[in-house]
Structure formats: C-alpha cells, structure tokens
PDB file of C-alpha atoms in Angstrom:
ATOM      1  CA  UNK A   1      35.380  18.186 -20.481  1.00 47.00           C
ATOM      2  CA  UNK A   2      33.628  15.040 -19.308  1.00 56.00           C
ATOM      3  CA  UNK A   3      33.884  13.710 -15.818  1.00 71.00           C
ATOM      4  CA  UNK A   4      34.310  10.033 -15.276  1.00 80.00           C
ATOM      5  CA  UNK A   5      31.930   8.481 -12.773  1.00 77.00           C
ATOM      6  CA  UNK A   6      33.371   6.840  -9.705  1.00 85.00           C
ATOM      7  CA  UNK A   7      32.859   3.074 -10.179  1.00 88.00           C
ATOM      8  CA  UNK A   8      31.961   2.676  -6.495  1.00 88.00           C
ATOM      9  CA  UNK A   9      29.198   5.279  -6.821  1.00 85.00           C
ATOM     10  CA  UNK A  10      27.889   3.565  -9.957  1.00 86.00           C
ATOM     11  CA  UNK A  11      27.897   0.219  -8.152  1.00 92.00           C
ATOM     12  CA  UNK A  12      26.048   1.676  -5.170  1.00 91.00           C
ATOM     13  CA  UNK A  13      23.451   3.312  -7.436  1.00 92.00           C
ATOM     14  CA  UNK A  14      22.904  -0.033  -9.175  1.00 94.00           C
ATOM     15  CA  UNK A  15      22.231  -1.655  -5.800  1.00 96.00           C
ATOM     16  CA  UNK A  16      19.714   1.042  -4.882  1.00 97.00           C
ATOM     17  CA  UNK A  17      17.895   0.687  -8.221  1.00 97.00           C
ATOM     18  CA  UNK A  18      17.848  -3.108  -7.800  1.00 98.00           C
ATOM     19  CA  UNK A  19      16.338  -2.704  -4.325  1.00 98.00           C
ATOM     20  CA  UNK A  20      13.563  -0.573  -5.847  1.00 98.00           C
ATOM     21  CA  UNK A  21      12.860  -3.155  -8.558  1.00 97.00           C
ATOM     22  CA  UNK A  22      12.768  -5.952  -5.950  1.00 98.00           C
ATOM     23  CA  UNK A  23      10.610  -3.907  -3.598  1.00 98.00           C
ATOM     24  CA  UNK A  24      13.086  -4.157  -0.736  1.00 98.00           C
ATOM     25  CA  UNK A  25      11.570  -1.397   1.399  1.00 98.00           C
ATOM     26  CA  UNK A  26      13.974  -2.029   4.285  1.00 98.00           C
ATOM     27  CA  UNK A  27      17.064  -1.649   2.083  1.00 98.00           C
ATOM     28  CA  UNK A  28      15.623   1.447   0.383  1.00 98.00           C
ATOM     29  CA  UNK A  29      14.926   3.030   3.769  1.00 98.00           C
ATOM     30  CA  UNK A  30      18.490   2.300   4.864  1.00 98.00           C
ATOM     31  CA  UNK A  31      20.016   3.726   1.662  1.00 97.00           C
ATOM     32  CA  UNK A  32      17.937   6.909   1.773  1.00 98.00           C
ATOM     33  CA  UNK A  33      18.422   7.332   5.515  1.00 98.00           C
ATOM     34  CA  UNK A  34      22.193   7.029   4.907  1.00 96.00           C
ATOM     35  CA  UNK A  35      22.125   9.794   2.310  1.00 95.00           C
ATOM     36  CA  UNK A  36      21.066   8.344  -1.026  1.00 95.00           C
ATOM     37  CA  UNK A  37      18.710  10.785  -2.769  1.00 96.00           C
ATOM     38  CA  UNK A  38      15.064   9.740  -2.441  1.00 97.00           C
ATOM     39  CA  UNK A  39      14.580  11.064  -6.000  1.00 97.00           C
ATOM     40  CA  UNK A  40      17.562   9.229  -7.510  1.00 97.00           C
ATOM     41  CA  UNK A  41      16.972   8.559 -11.214  1.00 96.00           C
ATOM     42  CA  UNK A  42      18.585   6.255 -13.739  1.00 95.00           C
ATOM     43  CA  UNK A  43      19.769   7.095 -17.244  1.00 93.00           C
ATOM     44  CA  UNK A  44      16.153   7.077 -18.516  1.00 95.00           C
ATOM     45  CA  UNK A  45      14.911   9.353 -15.788  1.00 96.00           C
ATOM     46  CA  UNK A  46      13.136   6.536 -13.947  1.00 97.00           C
ATOM     47  CA  UNK A  47      13.054   7.342 -10.243  1.00 98.00           C
ATOM     48  CA  UNK A  48      13.214   4.827  -7.437  1.00 98.00           C
ATOM     49  CA  UNK A  49       9.475   5.367  -6.941  1.00 98.00           C
ATOM     50  CA  UNK A  50       8.854   4.689 -10.650  1.00 97.00           C
ATOM     51  CA  UNK A  51      10.794   1.426 -10.517  1.00 98.00           C
ATOM     52  CA  UNK A  52       9.115   0.252  -7.319  1.00 98.00           C
ATOM     53  CA  UNK A  53       5.676   1.240  -8.637  1.00 97.00           C
ATOM     54  CA  UNK A  54       6.132  -0.373 -12.037  1.00 95.00           C
ATOM     55  CA  UNK A  55       7.201  -3.632 -10.401  1.00 97.00           C
ATOM     56  CA  UNK A  56       4.205  -3.635  -8.049  1.00 97.00           C
ATOM     57  CA  UNK A  57       5.832  -2.870  -4.701  1.00 98.00           C
ATOM     58  CA  UNK A  58       3.434  -0.673  -2.700  1.00 98.00           C
ATOM     59  CA  UNK A  59       5.455  -0.910   0.546  1.00 98.00           C
ATOM     60  CA  UNK A  60       8.608   0.271  -1.200  1.00 98.00           C
ATOM     61  CA  UNK A  61       6.669   3.126  -2.811  1.00 98.00           C
ATOM     62  CA  UNK A  62       5.287   4.196   0.574  1.00 98.00           C
ATOM     63  CA  UNK A  63       8.731   3.951   2.179  1.00 98.00           C
ATOM     64  CA  UNK A  64      10.267   6.220  -0.459  1.00 98.00           C
ATOM     65  CA  UNK A  65       7.407   8.727  -0.346  1.00 98.00           C
ATOM     66  CA  UNK A  66       7.687   8.909   3.449  1.00 98.00           C
ATOM     67  CA  UNK A  67      11.333   9.881   2.943  1.00 98.00           C
ATOM     68  CA  UNK A  68      10.593  12.746   0.582  1.00 98.00           C
ATOM     69  CA  UNK A  69      10.474  11.128  -2.844  1.00 98.00           C
ATOM     70  CA  UNK A  70       8.332  12.956  -5.404  1.00 98.00           C
ATOM     71  CA  UNK A  71       5.208  10.924  -6.216  1.00 98.00           C
ATOM     72  CA  UNK A  72       4.814  12.759  -9.546  1.00 98.00           C
ATOM     73  CA  UNK A  73       8.408  12.689 -10.798  1.00 97.00           C
ATOM     74  CA  UNK A  74       8.117  11.916 -14.498  1.00 97.00           C
ATOM     75  CA  UNK A  75      10.753  10.000 -16.424  1.00 97.00           C
ATOM     76  CA  UNK A  76      12.373  11.203 -19.646  1.00 97.00           C
ATOM     77  CA  UNK A  77       9.295  10.085 -21.605  1.00 96.00           C
ATOM     78  CA  UNK A  78       6.929  12.120 -19.421  1.00 97.00           C
ATOM     79  CA  UNK A  79       5.511   9.058 -17.651  1.00 96.00           C
ATOM     80  CA  UNK A  80       4.678   9.189 -13.952  1.00 98.00           C
ATOM     81  CA  UNK A  81       4.692   6.353 -11.414  1.00 98.00           C
ATOM     82  CA  UNK A  82       0.898   6.586 -11.096  1.00 98.00           C
ATOM     83  CA  UNK A  83       0.322   6.211 -14.838  1.00 97.00           C
ATOM     84  CA  UNK A  84       2.701   3.235 -14.829  1.00 95.00           C
ATOM     85  CA  UNK A  85       0.808   1.628 -11.952  1.00 97.00           C
ATOM     86  CA  UNK A  86      -2.477   2.134 -13.802  1.00 97.00           C
ATOM     87  CA  UNK A  87      -0.961   0.574 -16.932  1.00 94.00           C
ATOM     88  CA  UNK A  88       0.269  -2.424 -14.918  1.00 94.00           C
ATOM     89  CA  UNK A  89      -2.991  -2.746 -12.938  1.00 93.00           C
ATOM     90  CA  UNK A  90      -1.238  -2.399  -9.575  1.00 95.00           C
ATOM     91  CA  UNK A  91      -4.113  -1.394  -7.281  1.00 95.00           C
ATOM     92  CA  UNK A  92      -2.105  -1.346  -4.033  1.00 97.00           C
ATOM     93  CA  UNK A  93       0.563   0.815  -5.675  1.00 98.00           C
ATOM     94  CA  UNK A  94      -2.086   3.185  -7.030  1.00 98.00           C
ATOM     95  CA  UNK A  95      -3.489   3.616  -3.524  1.00 97.00           C
ATOM     96  CA  UNK A  96      -0.008   4.130  -2.031  1.00 98.00           C
ATOM     97  CA  UNK A  97       0.817   6.791  -4.619  1.00 98.00           C
ATOM     98  CA  UNK A  98      -2.483   8.598  -4.089  1.00 97.00           C
ATOM     99  CA  UNK A  99      -1.934   8.498  -0.313  1.00 97.00           C
ATOM    100  CA  UNK A 100       1.497  10.007  -0.988  1.00 97.00           C
ATOM    101  CA  UNK A 101       0.008  12.916  -2.915  1.00 97.00           C
ATOM    102  CA  UNK A 102       0.295  11.731  -6.531  1.00 98.00           C
ATOM    103  CA  UNK A 103      -1.644  13.836  -9.043  1.00 98.00           C
ATOM    104  CA  UNK A 104      -3.712  11.680 -11.432  1.00 98.00           C
ATOM    105  CA  UNK A 105      -3.530  14.407 -14.083  1.00 97.00           C
ATOM    106  CA  UNK A 106       0.286  14.675 -14.081  1.00 97.00           C
ATOM    107  CA  UNK A 107       2.417  13.251 -16.880  1.00 96.00           C
ATOM    108  CA  UNK A 108       1.964  12.262 -20.481  1.00 95.00           C
ATOM    109  CA  UNK A 109      -0.126  10.251 -20.697  1.00 95.00           C
ATOM    110  CA  UNK A 110      -1.540  10.961 -17.269  1.00 97.00           C
ATOM    111  CA  UNK A 111      -2.990   8.290 -14.998  1.00 97.00           C
ATOM    112  CA  UNK A 112      -6.442   9.609 -15.940  1.00 97.00           C
ATOM    113  CA  UNK A 113      -5.631   9.277 -19.656  1.00 97.00           C
ATOM    114  CA  UNK A 114      -4.230   5.790 -19.087  1.00 96.00           C
ATOM    115  CA  UNK A 115      -7.333   4.715 -17.150  1.00 97.00           C
ATOM    116  CA  UNK A 116      -9.502   6.023 -19.995  1.00 96.00           C
ATOM    117  CA  UNK A 117      -7.423   4.173 -22.605  1.00 96.00           C
ATOM    118  CA  UNK A 118      -7.936   0.892 -20.788  1.00 95.00           C
ATOM    119  CA  UNK A 119     -11.573   1.471 -19.789  1.00 95.00           C
ATOM    120  CA  UNK A 120     -10.846   1.492 -16.048  1.00 95.00           C
ATOM    121  CA  UNK A 121     -14.034   3.225 -14.851  1.00 95.00           C
ATOM    122  CA  UNK A 122     -13.308   2.347 -11.194  1.00 95.00           C
ATOM    123  CA  UNK A 123      -9.987   4.195 -11.378  1.00 95.00           C
ATOM    124  CA  UNK A 124     -11.543   7.179 -13.114  1.00 95.00           C
ATOM    125  CA  UNK A 125     -14.022   7.348 -10.225  1.00 95.00           C
ATOM    126  CA  UNK A 126     -11.160   7.024  -7.727  1.00 93.00           C
ATOM    127  CA  UNK A 127      -9.360   9.882  -9.487  1.00 95.00           C
ATOM    128  CA  UNK A 128     -12.505  12.013  -9.528  1.00 89.00           C
ATOM    129  CA  UNK A 129     -12.539  12.015 -13.335  1.00 73.00           C
ATOM    130  CA  UNK A 130     -15.393  11.224 -15.709  1.00 62.00           C
TER     131      UNK A 130
END
C-alpha cells in the first residue's frame, strides 16, 4: 500500500532544497527553526548540507551545521559534502565543514581520496593525511 505525498509538503520541501542550492542561509535557518529537518534529503539522498556545499555556500553550510545537520551524511552514492567540496574546489566550504566536525575519511570516495585523486597536497595536509 503506497501513501501519496501531500502536495503542500512536496512544495515546501522543494523550497527548502532550492534555498540550500542558492545558499540562502537566512531562509534555511527559518525553515529549520520552524521544524524542517536539518538532515532533510532529496530522492537521491542529497542532504541540505550536501546541496549547499556542492554549490559553494559556506554560510549556508555553517547555518545548517549549527542547527544539528550531520556534516558527514552521505548521499545514496556514498558521497559526503566534504568530498563534494573538495571535488568542486570550494575552500571556504571545506573549512566550514571541518569546523562543523566533518570527517575527511568518511564516504566513498572520501575527501582524502578525492584530494589524492586531484593532487591537492594542501588539502591532504589540512586533513592530516599523507
């Protein structure tokens, strides 16, 4: 027996995901403070933090982490926000995630593995990896 999703809930979720992609930290704070889950994920398992990180929005990442979002929440492909930020070269996001407790060895590939793949020695040093 399948449940049909409430169209208003779907519409609200779409707005929250759009705010993450745009990096609208103020809107994200308001949504989460009003009860939206800080670890809300889309149909691919991408969390709000993942979307904000991948699109280069360090302030939005920090806002979500301050409200209890999981810095290491992997999507359905095993990718973490930190590995995505390394892939995209988003230094401010990387620092925000690390400040929020992200584990550079989490995920597949991990942020450490991703930094190695792209020859990012400065990030390997930041992560404490060789």
